[in-house]
mmCIF file of N, CA and C in Angstrom:
data_model
loop_
_atom_site.group_PDB
_atom_site.id
_atom_site.type_symbol
_atom_site.label_atom_id
_atom_site.label_comp_id
_atom_site.label_asym_id
_atom_site.label_seq_id
_atom_site.Cartn_x
_atom_site.Cartn_y
_atom_site.Cartn_z
ATOM 1 N N UNK A 1 -42.429 -9.875 -26.912
ATOM 2 C CA UNK A 1 -41.519 -8.992 -26.208
ATOM 3 C C UNK A 1 -40.220 -8.926 -26.998
ATOM 4 N N UNK A 2 -39.669 -7.753 -27.152
ATOM 5 C CA UNK A 2 -38.490 -7.529 -27.985
ATOM 6 C C UNK A 2 -37.177 -7.839 -27.282
ATOM 7 N N UNK A 3 -37.216 -8.421 -26.098
ATOM 8 C CA UNK A 3 -35.996 -8.732 -25.365
ATOM 9 C C UNK A 3 -35.099 -9.638 -26.189
ATOM 10 N N UNK A 4 -35.680 -10.537 -26.959
ATOM 11 C CA UNK A 4 -34.909 -11.508 -27.737
ATOM 12 C C UNK A 4 -33.987 -10.829 -28.743
ATOM 13 N N UNK A 5 -34.304 -9.634 -29.163
ATOM 14 C CA UNK A 5 -33.446 -8.934 -30.115
ATOM 15 C C UNK A 5 -32.209 -8.342 -29.441
ATOM 16 N N UNK A 6 -32.166 -8.257 -28.113
ATOM 17 C CA UNK A 6 -31.057 -7.644 -27.383
ATOM 18 C C UNK A 6 -30.110 -8.652 -26.743
ATOM 19 N N UNK A 7 -30.559 -9.878 -26.533
ATOM 20 C CA UNK A 7 -29.737 -10.904 -25.887
ATOM 21 C C UNK A 7 -30.304 -12.265 -26.248
ATOM 22 N N UNK A 8 -29.497 -13.331 -26.119
ATOM 23 C CA UNK A 8 -30.038 -14.667 -26.385
ATOM 24 C C UNK A 8 -31.231 -14.933 -25.472
ATOM 25 N N UNK A 9 -32.268 -15.543 -26.019
ATOM 26 C CA UNK A 9 -33.460 -15.830 -25.226
ATOM 27 C C UNK A 9 -34.120 -17.113 -25.715
ATOM 28 N N UNK A 10 -34.676 -17.874 -24.768
ATOM 29 C CA UNK A 10 -35.445 -19.070 -25.084
ATOM 30 C C UNK A 10 -36.742 -18.987 -24.303
ATOM 31 N N UNK A 11 -37.824 -19.443 -24.909
ATOM 32 C CA UNK A 11 -39.111 -19.467 -24.208
ATOM 33 C C UNK A 11 -39.843 -20.753 -24.557
ATOM 34 N N UNK A 12 -40.629 -21.243 -23.617
ATOM 35 C CA UNK A 12 -41.289 -22.524 -23.776
ATOM 36 C C UNK A 12 -42.505 -22.460 -24.691
ATOM 37 N N UNK A 13 -42.991 -21.265 -24.958
ATOM 38 C CA UNK A 13 -44.066 -21.098 -25.944
ATOM 39 C C UNK A 13 -43.880 -19.759 -26.641
ATOM 40 N N UNK A 14 -44.400 -19.668 -27.846
ATOM 41 C CA UNK A 14 -44.165 -18.498 -28.683
ATOM 42 C C UNK A 14 -44.808 -17.235 -28.117
ATOM 43 N N UNK A 15 -46.076 -17.298 -27.746
ATOM 44 C CA UNK A 15 -46.808 -16.103 -27.328
ATOM 45 C C UNK A 15 -46.895 -16.031 -25.805
ATOM 46 N N UNK A 16 -46.001 -15.280 -25.193
ATOM 47 C CA UNK A 16 -46.009 -15.146 -23.739
ATOM 48 C C UNK A 16 -47.109 -14.212 -23.242
ATOM 49 N N UNK A 17 -47.761 -13.502 -24.145
ATOM 50 C CA UNK A 17 -48.849 -12.603 -23.748
ATOM 51 C C UNK A 17 -50.174 -13.336 -23.583
ATOM 52 N N UNK A 18 -50.298 -14.514 -24.187
ATOM 53 C CA UNK A 18 -51.547 -15.275 -24.080
ATOM 54 C C UNK A 18 -51.723 -15.751 -22.640
ATOM 55 N N UNK A 19 -52.937 -15.819 -22.203
ATOM 56 C CA UNK A 19 -53.225 -16.289 -20.855
ATOM 57 C C UNK A 19 -53.758 -15.175 -19.982
ATOM 58 N N UNK A 20 -53.596 -15.351 -18.673
ATOM 59 C CA UNK A 20 -54.100 -14.392 -17.691
ATOM 60 C C UNK A 20 -52.921 -13.739 -16.977
ATOM 61 N N UNK A 21 -52.953 -12.421 -16.909
ATOM 62 C CA UNK A 21 -51.904 -11.668 -16.222
ATOM 63 C C UNK A 21 -52.571 -10.700 -15.255
ATOM 64 N N UNK A 22 -52.041 -10.596 -14.063
ATOM 65 C CA UNK A 22 -52.662 -9.772 -13.025
ATOM 66 C C UNK A 22 -52.753 -8.299 -13.387
ATOM 67 N N UNK A 23 -51.815 -7.782 -14.184
ATOM 68 C CA UNK A 23 -51.798 -6.352 -14.436
ATOM 69 C C UNK A 23 -51.694 -5.978 -15.911
ATOM 70 N N UNK A 24 -52.313 -6.692 -16.802
ATOM 71 C CA UNK A 24 -52.372 -6.228 -18.189
ATOM 72 C C UNK A 24 -53.514 -5.212 -18.231
ATOM 73 N N UNK A 25 -53.183 -3.993 -18.563
ATOM 74 C CA UNK A 25 -54.164 -2.921 -18.492
ATOM 75 C C UNK A 25 -53.929 -1.937 -19.628
ATOM 76 N N UNK A 26 -54.913 -1.147 -19.925
ATOM 77 C CA UNK A 26 -54.777 -0.147 -20.985
ATOM 78 C C UNK A 26 -54.280 1.186 -20.444
ATOM 79 N N UNK A 27 -53.950 1.232 -19.164
ATOM 80 C CA UNK A 27 -53.409 2.471 -18.597
ATOM 81 C C UNK A 27 -52.038 2.198 -17.976
ATOM 82 N N UNK A 28 -51.277 3.234 -17.796
ATOM 83 C CA UNK A 28 -49.942 3.131 -17.240
ATOM 84 C C UNK A 28 -50.023 2.881 -15.737
ATOM 85 N N UNK A 29 -49.132 2.077 -15.234
ATOM 86 C CA UNK A 29 -49.045 1.841 -13.797
ATOM 87 C C UNK A 29 -47.576 1.730 -13.406
ATOM 88 N N UNK A 30 -47.303 1.879 -12.132
ATOM 89 C CA UNK A 30 -45.951 1.754 -11.606
ATOM 90 C C UNK A 30 -45.922 0.600 -10.630
ATOM 91 N N UNK A 31 -44.899 -0.203 -10.741
ATOM 92 C CA UNK A 31 -44.730 -1.333 -9.829
ATOM 93 C C UNK A 31 -43.274 -1.353 -9.389
ATOM 94 N N UNK A 32 -43.049 -1.670 -8.113
ATOM 95 C CA UNK A 32 -41.695 -1.719 -7.574
ATOM 96 C C UNK A 32 -41.406 -3.111 -7.018
ATOM 97 N N UNK A 33 -40.101 -3.450 -7.025
ATOM 98 C CA UNK A 33 -39.651 -4.730 -6.504
ATOM 99 C C UNK A 33 -38.420 -4.490 -5.637
ATOM 100 N N UNK A 34 -38.069 -5.445 -4.790
ATOM 101 C CA UNK A 34 -36.854 -5.328 -3.989
ATOM 102 C C UNK A 34 -35.647 -5.209 -4.916
ATOM 103 N N UNK A 35 -34.672 -4.441 -4.515
ATOM 104 C CA UNK A 35 -33.468 -4.222 -5.328
ATOM 105 C C UNK A 35 -32.459 -5.337 -5.061
ATOM 106 N N UNK A 36 -32.749 -6.524 -5.568
ATOM 107 C CA UNK A 36 -31.873 -7.676 -5.387
ATOM 108 C C UNK A 36 -31.650 -8.367 -6.726
ATOM 109 N N UNK A 37 -30.499 -8.993 -6.860
ATOM 110 C CA UNK A 37 -30.211 -9.746 -8.091
ATOM 111 C C UNK A 37 -31.065 -11.007 -8.129
ATOM 112 N N UNK A 38 -31.144 -11.705 -7.027
ATOM 113 C CA UNK A 38 -31.954 -12.923 -6.954
ATOM 114 C C UNK A 38 -33.370 -12.580 -6.475
ATOM 115 N N UNK A 39 -34.317 -13.379 -6.898
ATOM 116 C CA UNK A 39 -35.699 -13.183 -6.467
ATOM 117 C C UNK A 39 -35.775 -13.313 -4.936
ATOM 118 N N UNK A 40 -36.878 -12.877 -4.379
ATOM 119 C CA UNK A 40 -37.044 -12.733 -2.930
ATOM 120 C C UNK A 40 -36.852 -14.049 -2.173
ATOM 121 N N UNK A 41 -35.808 -14.096 -1.350
ATOM 122 C CA UNK A 41 -35.492 -15.297 -0.576
ATOM 123 C C UNK A 41 -36.633 -15.684 0.366
ATOM 124 N N UNK A 42 -37.371 -14.702 0.849
ATOM 125 C CA UNK A 42 -38.476 -15.012 1.770
ATOM 126 C C UNK A 42 -39.576 -15.825 1.085
ATOM 127 N N UNK A 43 -39.536 -15.886 -0.248
ATOM 128 C CA UNK A 43 -40.552 -16.652 -0.972
ATOM 129 C C UNK A 43 -39.995 -17.910 -1.626
ATOM 130 N N UNK A 44 -38.799 -18.359 -1.189
ATOM 131 C CA UNK A 44 -38.275 -19.588 -1.775
ATOM 132 C C UNK A 44 -39.107 -20.778 -1.315
ATOM 133 N N UNK A 45 -39.165 -21.759 -2.172
ATOM 134 C CA UNK A 45 -39.890 -23.000 -1.889
ATOM 135 C C UNK A 45 -41.394 -22.784 -1.699
ATOM 136 N N UNK A 46 -41.940 -21.741 -2.347
ATOM 137 C CA UNK A 46 -43.383 -21.491 -2.317
ATOM 138 C C UNK A 46 -43.925 -21.592 -3.738
ATOM 139 N N UNK A 47 -44.996 -22.310 -3.889
ATOM 140 C CA UNK A 47 -45.639 -22.448 -5.202
ATOM 141 C C UNK A 47 -46.525 -21.241 -5.482
ATOM 142 N N UNK A 48 -46.959 -21.118 -6.727
ATOM 143 C CA UNK A 48 -47.893 -20.047 -7.097
ATOM 144 C C UNK A 48 -49.188 -20.193 -6.298
ATOM 145 N N UNK A 49 -49.627 -21.424 -6.070
ATOM 146 C CA UNK A 49 -50.845 -21.634 -5.275
ATOM 147 C C UNK A 49 -50.646 -21.167 -3.832
ATOM 148 N N UNK A 50 -49.498 -21.459 -3.236
ATOM 149 C CA UNK A 50 -49.216 -21.028 -1.865
ATOM 150 C C UNK A 50 -49.166 -19.505 -1.783
ATOM 151 N N UNK A 51 -48.519 -18.884 -2.768
ATOM 152 C CA UNK A 51 -48.414 -17.420 -2.779
ATOM 153 C C UNK A 51 -49.790 -16.771 -2.904
ATOM 154 N N UNK A 52 -50.661 -17.355 -3.728
ATOM 155 C CA UNK A 52 -52.023 -16.825 -3.874
ATOM 156 C C UNK A 52 -52.788 -16.953 -2.554
ATOM 157 N N UNK A 53 -52.646 -18.074 -1.883
ATOM 158 C CA UNK A 53 -53.305 -18.282 -0.592
ATOM 159 C C UNK A 53 -52.830 -17.262 0.443
ATOM 160 N N UNK A 54 -51.527 -16.923 0.388
ATOM 161 C CA UNK A 54 -50.960 -15.941 1.316
ATOM 162 C C UNK A 54 -51.288 -14.503 0.916
ATOM 163 N N UNK A 55 -51.858 -14.309 -0.259
ATOM 164 C CA UNK A 55 -52.213 -12.967 -0.719
ATOM 165 C C UNK A 55 -51.032 -12.147 -1.209
ATOM 166 N N UNK A 56 -49.948 -12.805 -1.608
ATOM 167 C CA UNK A 56 -48.761 -12.107 -2.100
ATOM 168 C C UNK A 56 -49.024 -11.598 -3.519
ATOM 169 N N UNK A 57 -48.746 -10.331 -3.772
ATOM 170 C CA UNK A 57 -48.856 -9.746 -5.114
ATOM 171 C C UNK A 57 -47.535 -10.033 -5.814
ATOM 172 N N UNK A 58 -47.587 -10.833 -6.888
ATOM 173 C CA UNK A 58 -46.371 -11.336 -7.522
ATOM 174 C C UNK A 58 -46.106 -10.688 -8.880
ATOM 175 N N UNK A 59 -44.858 -10.730 -9.280
ATOM 176 C CA UNK A 59 -44.420 -10.216 -10.566
ATOM 177 C C UNK A 59 -45.059 -11.015 -11.709
ATOM 178 N N UNK A 60 -45.337 -10.344 -12.825
ATOM 179 C CA UNK A 60 -45.834 -11.019 -14.024
ATOM 180 C C UNK A 60 -44.650 -11.334 -14.942
ATOM 181 N N UNK A 61 -44.890 -12.148 -15.948
ATOM 182 C CA UNK A 61 -43.833 -12.506 -16.893
ATOM 183 C C UNK A 61 -43.300 -11.268 -17.605
ATOM 184 N N UNK A 62 -44.180 -10.420 -18.100
ATOM 185 C CA UNK A 62 -43.748 -9.211 -18.792
ATOM 186 C C UNK A 62 -42.933 -8.303 -17.871
ATOM 187 N N UNK A 63 -43.388 -8.125 -16.635
ATOM 188 C CA UNK A 63 -42.654 -7.275 -15.693
ATOM 189 C C UNK A 63 -41.254 -7.828 -15.425
ATOM 190 N N UNK A 64 -41.141 -9.155 -15.282
ATOM 191 C CA UNK A 64 -39.823 -9.752 -15.024
ATOM 192 C C UNK A 64 -38.902 -9.574 -16.228
ATOM 193 N N UNK A 65 -39.424 -9.743 -17.435
ATOM 194 C CA UNK A 65 -38.596 -9.556 -18.625
ATOM 195 C C UNK A 65 -38.133 -8.103 -18.743
ATOM 196 N N UNK A 66 -39.025 -7.170 -18.487
ATOM 197 C CA UNK A 66 -38.650 -5.752 -18.546
ATOM 198 C C UNK A 66 -37.662 -5.393 -17.445
ATOM 199 N N UNK A 67 -37.882 -5.892 -16.231
ATOM 200 C CA UNK A 67 -36.974 -5.638 -15.114
ATOM 201 C C UNK A 67 -35.577 -6.169 -15.435
ATOM 202 N N UNK A 68 -35.520 -7.371 -15.977
ATOM 203 C CA UNK A 68 -34.241 -7.962 -16.336
ATOM 204 C C UNK A 68 -33.539 -7.196 -17.446
ATOM 205 N N UNK A 69 -34.299 -6.756 -18.431
ATOM 206 C CA UNK A 69 -33.727 -5.975 -19.527
ATOM 207 C C UNK A 69 -33.144 -4.665 -18.999
ATOM 208 N N UNK A 70 -33.917 -3.963 -18.162
ATOM 209 C CA UNK A 70 -33.428 -2.700 -17.593
ATOM 210 C C UNK A 70 -32.177 -2.925 -16.752
ATOM 211 N N UNK A 71 -32.154 -3.997 -15.963
ATOM 212 C CA UNK A 71 -30.989 -4.298 -15.131
ATOM 213 C C UNK A 71 -29.764 -4.592 -16.000
ATOM 214 N N UNK A 72 -29.945 -5.359 -17.058
ATOM 215 C CA UNK A 72 -28.836 -5.700 -17.956
ATOM 216 C C UNK A 72 -28.266 -4.456 -18.622
ATOM 217 N N UNK A 73 -29.131 -3.559 -19.059
ATOM 218 C CA UNK A 73 -28.675 -2.317 -19.693
ATOM 219 C C UNK A 73 -27.935 -1.446 -18.681
ATOM 220 N N UNK A 74 -28.495 -1.288 -17.488
ATOM 221 C CA UNK A 74 -27.901 -0.399 -16.476
ATOM 222 C C UNK A 74 -26.604 -0.932 -15.879
ATOM 223 N N UNK A 75 -26.391 -2.246 -15.944
ATOM 224 C CA UNK A 75 -25.189 -2.839 -15.339
ATOM 225 C C UNK A 75 -24.203 -3.333 -16.396
ATOM 226 N N UNK A 76 -24.361 -2.877 -17.614
ATOM 227 C CA UNK A 76 -23.451 -3.232 -18.714
ATOM 228 C C UNK A 76 -23.326 -4.733 -18.927
ATOM 229 N N UNK A 77 -24.460 -5.410 -18.930
ATOM 230 C CA UNK A 77 -24.475 -6.817 -19.315
ATOM 231 C C UNK A 77 -24.697 -7.832 -18.216
ATOM 232 N N UNK A 78 -24.828 -7.411 -16.979
ATOM 233 C CA UNK A 78 -25.115 -8.368 -15.904
ATOM 234 C C UNK A 78 -26.570 -8.806 -15.982
ATOM 235 N N UNK A 79 -26.880 -9.914 -15.323
ATOM 236 C CA UNK A 79 -28.233 -10.477 -15.354
ATOM 237 C C UNK A 79 -28.806 -10.650 -13.957
ATOM 238 N N UNK A 80 -30.119 -10.682 -13.890
ATOM 239 C CA UNK A 80 -30.832 -11.068 -12.677
ATOM 240 C C UNK A 80 -30.902 -12.595 -12.627
ATOM 241 N N UNK A 81 -31.198 -13.123 -11.461
ATOM 242 C CA UNK A 81 -31.453 -14.559 -11.292
ATOM 243 C C UNK A 81 -30.326 -15.421 -11.840
ATOM 244 N N UNK A 82 -29.128 -15.185 -11.334
ATOM 245 C CA UNK A 82 -27.957 -15.950 -11.750
ATOM 246 C C UNK A 82 -27.976 -17.344 -11.115
ATOM 247 N N UNK A 83 -28.446 -17.434 -9.884
ATOM 248 C CA UNK A 83 -28.460 -18.711 -9.157
ATOM 249 C C UNK A 83 -29.847 -19.333 -9.037
ATOM 250 N N UNK A 84 -30.887 -18.532 -9.140
ATOM 251 C CA UNK A 84 -32.254 -18.995 -8.937
ATOM 252 C C UNK A 84 -33.135 -18.572 -10.111
ATOM 253 N N UNK A 85 -34.401 -18.868 -10.026
ATOM 254 C CA UNK A 85 -35.386 -18.495 -11.050
ATOM 255 C C UNK A 85 -36.482 -17.668 -10.407
ATOM 256 N N UNK A 86 -36.946 -16.641 -11.114
ATOM 257 C CA UNK A 86 -38.092 -15.881 -10.639
ATOM 258 C C UNK A 86 -39.371 -16.567 -11.096
ATOM 259 N N UNK A 87 -40.205 -16.945 -10.152
ATOM 260 C CA UNK A 87 -41.519 -17.505 -10.447
ATOM 261 C C UNK A 87 -42.467 -16.347 -10.716
ATOM 262 N N UNK A 88 -42.962 -16.248 -11.931
ATOM 263 C CA UNK A 88 -43.836 -15.142 -12.333
ATOM 264 C C UNK A 88 -45.280 -15.514 -12.026
ATOM 265 N N UNK A 89 -45.582 -15.597 -10.733
ATOM 266 C CA UNK A 89 -46.881 -16.079 -10.277
ATOM 267 C C UNK A 89 -48.016 -15.095 -10.550
ATOM 268 N N UNK A 90 -47.700 -13.921 -11.072
ATOM 269 C CA UNK A 90 -48.731 -12.967 -11.487
ATOM 270 C C UNK A 90 -49.240 -13.246 -12.892
ATOM 271 N N UNK A 91 -48.747 -14.310 -13.514
ATOM 272 C CA UNK A 91 -49.169 -14.695 -14.870
ATOM 273 C C UNK A 91 -49.488 -16.181 -14.921
ATOM 274 N N UNK A 92 -50.440 -16.531 -15.776
ATOM 275 C CA UNK A 92 -50.766 -17.928 -16.085
ATOM 276 C C UNK A 92 -50.896 -18.051 -17.599
ATOM 277 N N UNK A 93 -50.354 -19.133 -18.152
ATOM 278 C CA UNK A 93 -50.541 -19.336 -19.586
ATOM 279 C C UNK A 93 -51.932 -19.918 -19.823
ATOM 280 N N UNK A 94 -52.363 -20.055 -21.072
ATOM 281 C CA UNK A 94 -53.722 -20.535 -21.332
ATOM 282 C C UNK A 94 -54.043 -21.886 -20.696
ATOM 283 N N UNK A 95 -53.030 -22.719 -20.478
ATOM 284 C CA UNK A 95 -53.246 -24.021 -19.849
ATOM 285 C C UNK A 95 -53.156 -23.995 -18.334
ATOM 286 N N UNK A 96 -52.883 -22.837 -17.752
ATOM 287 C CA UNK A 96 -52.809 -22.693 -16.304
ATOM 288 C C UNK A 96 -51.412 -22.780 -15.720
ATOM 289 N N UNK A 97 -50.394 -23.045 -16.545
ATOM 290 C CA UNK A 97 -49.020 -23.107 -16.056
ATOM 291 C C UNK A 97 -48.516 -21.717 -15.674
ATOM 292 N N UNK A 98 -47.476 -21.680 -14.853
ATOM 293 C CA UNK A 98 -46.878 -20.448 -14.373
ATOM 294 C C UNK A 98 -45.482 -20.329 -14.982
ATOM 295 N N UNK A 99 -45.144 -19.155 -15.498
ATOM 296 C CA UNK A 99 -43.828 -18.937 -16.086
ATOM 297 C C UNK A 99 -42.786 -18.703 -15.005
ATOM 298 N N UNK A 100 -41.537 -18.990 -15.355
ATOM 299 C CA UNK A 100 -40.394 -18.607 -14.538
ATOM 300 C C UNK A 100 -39.332 -18.076 -15.486
ATOM 301 N N UNK A 101 -38.508 -17.156 -14.992
ATOM 302 C CA UNK A 101 -37.463 -16.546 -15.815
ATOM 303 C C UNK A 101 -36.142 -16.652 -15.069
ATOM 304 N N UNK A 102 -35.111 -17.047 -15.809
ATOM 305 C CA UNK A 102 -33.785 -17.161 -15.223
ATOM 306 C C UNK A 102 -32.709 -17.044 -16.286
ATOM 307 N N UNK A 103 -31.482 -17.219 -15.870
ATOM 308 C CA UNK A 103 -30.324 -17.127 -16.748
ATOM 309 C C UNK A 103 -30.144 -18.457 -17.470
ATOM 310 N N UNK A 104 -29.996 -18.407 -18.778
ATOM 311 C CA UNK A 104 -29.782 -19.633 -19.549
ATOM 312 C C UNK A 104 -28.296 -19.935 -19.651
ATOM 313 N N UNK A 105 -27.979 -21.121 -20.088
ATOM 314 C CA UNK A 105 -26.590 -21.547 -20.189
ATOM 315 C C UNK A 105 -25.754 -20.745 -21.176
ATOM 316 N N UNK A 106 -26.403 -20.106 -22.158
ATOM 317 C CA UNK A 106 -25.660 -19.327 -23.153
ATOM 318 C C UNK A 106 -25.526 -17.860 -22.768
ATOM 319 N N UNK A 107 -25.845 -17.530 -21.518
ATOM 320 C CA UNK A 107 -25.707 -16.160 -21.049
ATOM 321 C C UNK A 107 -26.891 -15.277 -21.369
ATOM 322 N N UNK A 108 -27.964 -15.867 -21.806
ATOM 323 C CA UNK A 108 -29.164 -15.113 -22.120
ATOM 324 C C UNK A 108 -30.257 -15.357 -21.105
ATOM 325 N N UNK A 109 -31.487 -15.191 -21.539
ATOM 326 C CA UNK A 109 -32.653 -15.329 -20.686
ATOM 327 C C UNK A 109 -33.442 -16.561 -21.116
ATOM 328 N N UNK A 110 -33.972 -17.269 -20.151
ATOM 329 C CA UNK A 110 -34.796 -18.431 -20.433
ATOM 330 C C UNK A 110 -36.127 -18.278 -19.700
ATOM 331 N N UNK A 111 -37.223 -18.560 -20.410
ATOM 332 C CA UNK A 111 -38.566 -18.539 -19.821
ATOM 333 C C UNK A 111 -39.097 -19.966 -19.885
ATOM 334 N N UNK A 112 -39.403 -20.520 -18.739
ATOM 335 C CA UNK A 112 -39.882 -21.898 -18.659
ATOM 336 C C UNK A 112 -41.244 -21.909 -17.978
ATOM 337 N N UNK A 113 -41.849 -23.072 -17.884
ATOM 338 C CA UNK A 113 -43.162 -23.160 -17.238
ATOM 339 C C UNK A 113 -43.152 -24.200 -16.130
ATOM 340 N N UNK A 114 -44.055 -23.989 -15.170
ATOM 341 C CA UNK A 114 -44.182 -24.851 -14.001
ATOM 342 C C UNK A 114 -45.652 -25.089 -13.700
ATOM 343 N N UNK A 115 -45.921 -26.207 -13.049
ATOM 344 C CA UNK A 115 -47.268 -26.436 -12.543
ATOM 345 C C UNK A 115 -47.513 -25.454 -11.397
ATOM 346 N N UNK A 116 -48.741 -25.009 -11.215
ATOM 347 C CA UNK A 116 -49.026 -24.049 -10.132
ATOM 348 C C UNK A 116 -48.675 -24.562 -8.737
ATOM 349 N N UNK A 117 -48.580 -25.880 -8.561
ATOM 350 C CA UNK A 117 -48.238 -26.444 -7.242
ATOM 351 C C UNK A 117 -46.741 -26.659 -7.053
ATOM 352 N N UNK A 118 -45.935 -26.386 -8.085
ATOM 353 C CA UNK A 118 -44.485 -26.612 -8.012
ATOM 354 C C UNK A 118 -43.832 -25.668 -7.009
ATOM 355 N N UNK A 119 -42.999 -26.217 -6.140
ATOM 356 C CA UNK A 119 -42.278 -25.420 -5.141
ATOM 357 C C UNK A 119 -40.874 -25.990 -4.976
ATOM 358 N N UNK A 120 -39.875 -25.149 -5.200
ATOM 359 C CA UNK A 120 -38.478 -25.546 -5.075
ATOM 360 C C UNK A 120 -37.701 -24.407 -4.420
ATOM 361 N N UNK A 121 -36.593 -24.726 -3.781
ATOM 362 C CA UNK A 121 -35.770 -23.721 -3.132
ATOM 363 C C UNK A 121 -35.177 -22.712 -4.096
ATOM 364 N N UNK A 122 -34.960 -23.115 -5.337
ATOM 365 C CA UNK A 122 -34.373 -22.196 -6.320
ATOM 366 C C UNK A 122 -35.424 -21.481 -7.161
ATOM 367 N N UNK A 123 -36.677 -21.669 -6.827
ATOM 368 C CA UNK A 123 -37.796 -21.047 -7.542
ATOM 369 C C UNK A 123 -38.487 -20.087 -6.582
ATOM 370 N N UNK A 124 -38.395 -18.774 -6.866
ATOM 371 C CA UNK A 124 -38.895 -17.743 -5.945
ATOM 372 C C UNK A 124 -39.635 -16.673 -6.729
ATOM 373 N N UNK A 125 -40.564 -16.022 -6.106
ATOM 374 C CA UNK A 125 -41.207 -14.894 -6.775
ATOM 375 C C UNK A 125 -40.543 -13.590 -6.356
ATOM 376 N N UNK A 126 -40.856 -12.544 -7.081
ATOM 377 C CA UNK A 126 -40.509 -11.184 -6.680
ATOM 378 C C UNK A 126 -41.829 -10.525 -6.295
ATOM 379 N N UNK A 127 -41.927 -10.104 -5.053
ATOM 380 C CA UNK A 127 -43.152 -9.477 -4.565
ATOM 381 C C UNK A 127 -43.281 -8.081 -5.174
ATOM 382 N N UNK A 128 -44.457 -7.786 -5.688
ATOM 383 C CA UNK A 128 -44.722 -6.508 -6.352
ATOM 384 C C UNK A 128 -45.395 -5.541 -5.378
ATOM 385 N N UNK A 129 -44.972 -4.286 -5.443
ATOM 386 C CA UNK A 129 -45.620 -3.216 -4.695
ATOM 387 C C UNK A 129 -46.135 -2.229 -5.725
ATOM 388 N N UNK A 130 -47.441 -2.092 -5.818
ATOM 389 C CA UNK A 130 -48.054 -1.204 -6.793
ATOM 390 C C UNK A 130 -48.124 0.203 -6.246
ATOM 391 N N UNK A 131 -47.784 1.162 -7.067
ATOM 392 C CA UNK A 131 -47.855 2.580 -6.690
ATOM 393 C C UNK A 131 -48.922 3.254 -7.518
ATOM 394 N N UNK A 132 -49.640 4.166 -6.917
ATOM 395 C CA UNK A 132 -50.696 4.871 -7.653
ATOM 396 C C UNK A 132 -50.146 5.909 -8.586
#
């Protein structure tokens, strides 16, 4: 992802595309999320496993990076997830870990990984609504 060329970025592994993603497809699709700076409060303290059990359609790592990039461009440098982290439960890396994206200490973006059972108050997903 070319986000790193536009702002400071750190990621826990080089290839964020490797693994399983709910919506990697060869056709165009539209997805919408709540218009909030922080990830969905209604999903705080829920793990990727809990969200899957509840049937929540969650944001993928690529979608979160693109959403954050668009928000930063449109708001002249502001960031999403200033206080919390978005759990990208729509993606799994090859080892089964789940990515999260948040603001790094240098004012850029950080992508980290979590166990699928990890649940914290500051770790939330963004619920995805797919449009035809």
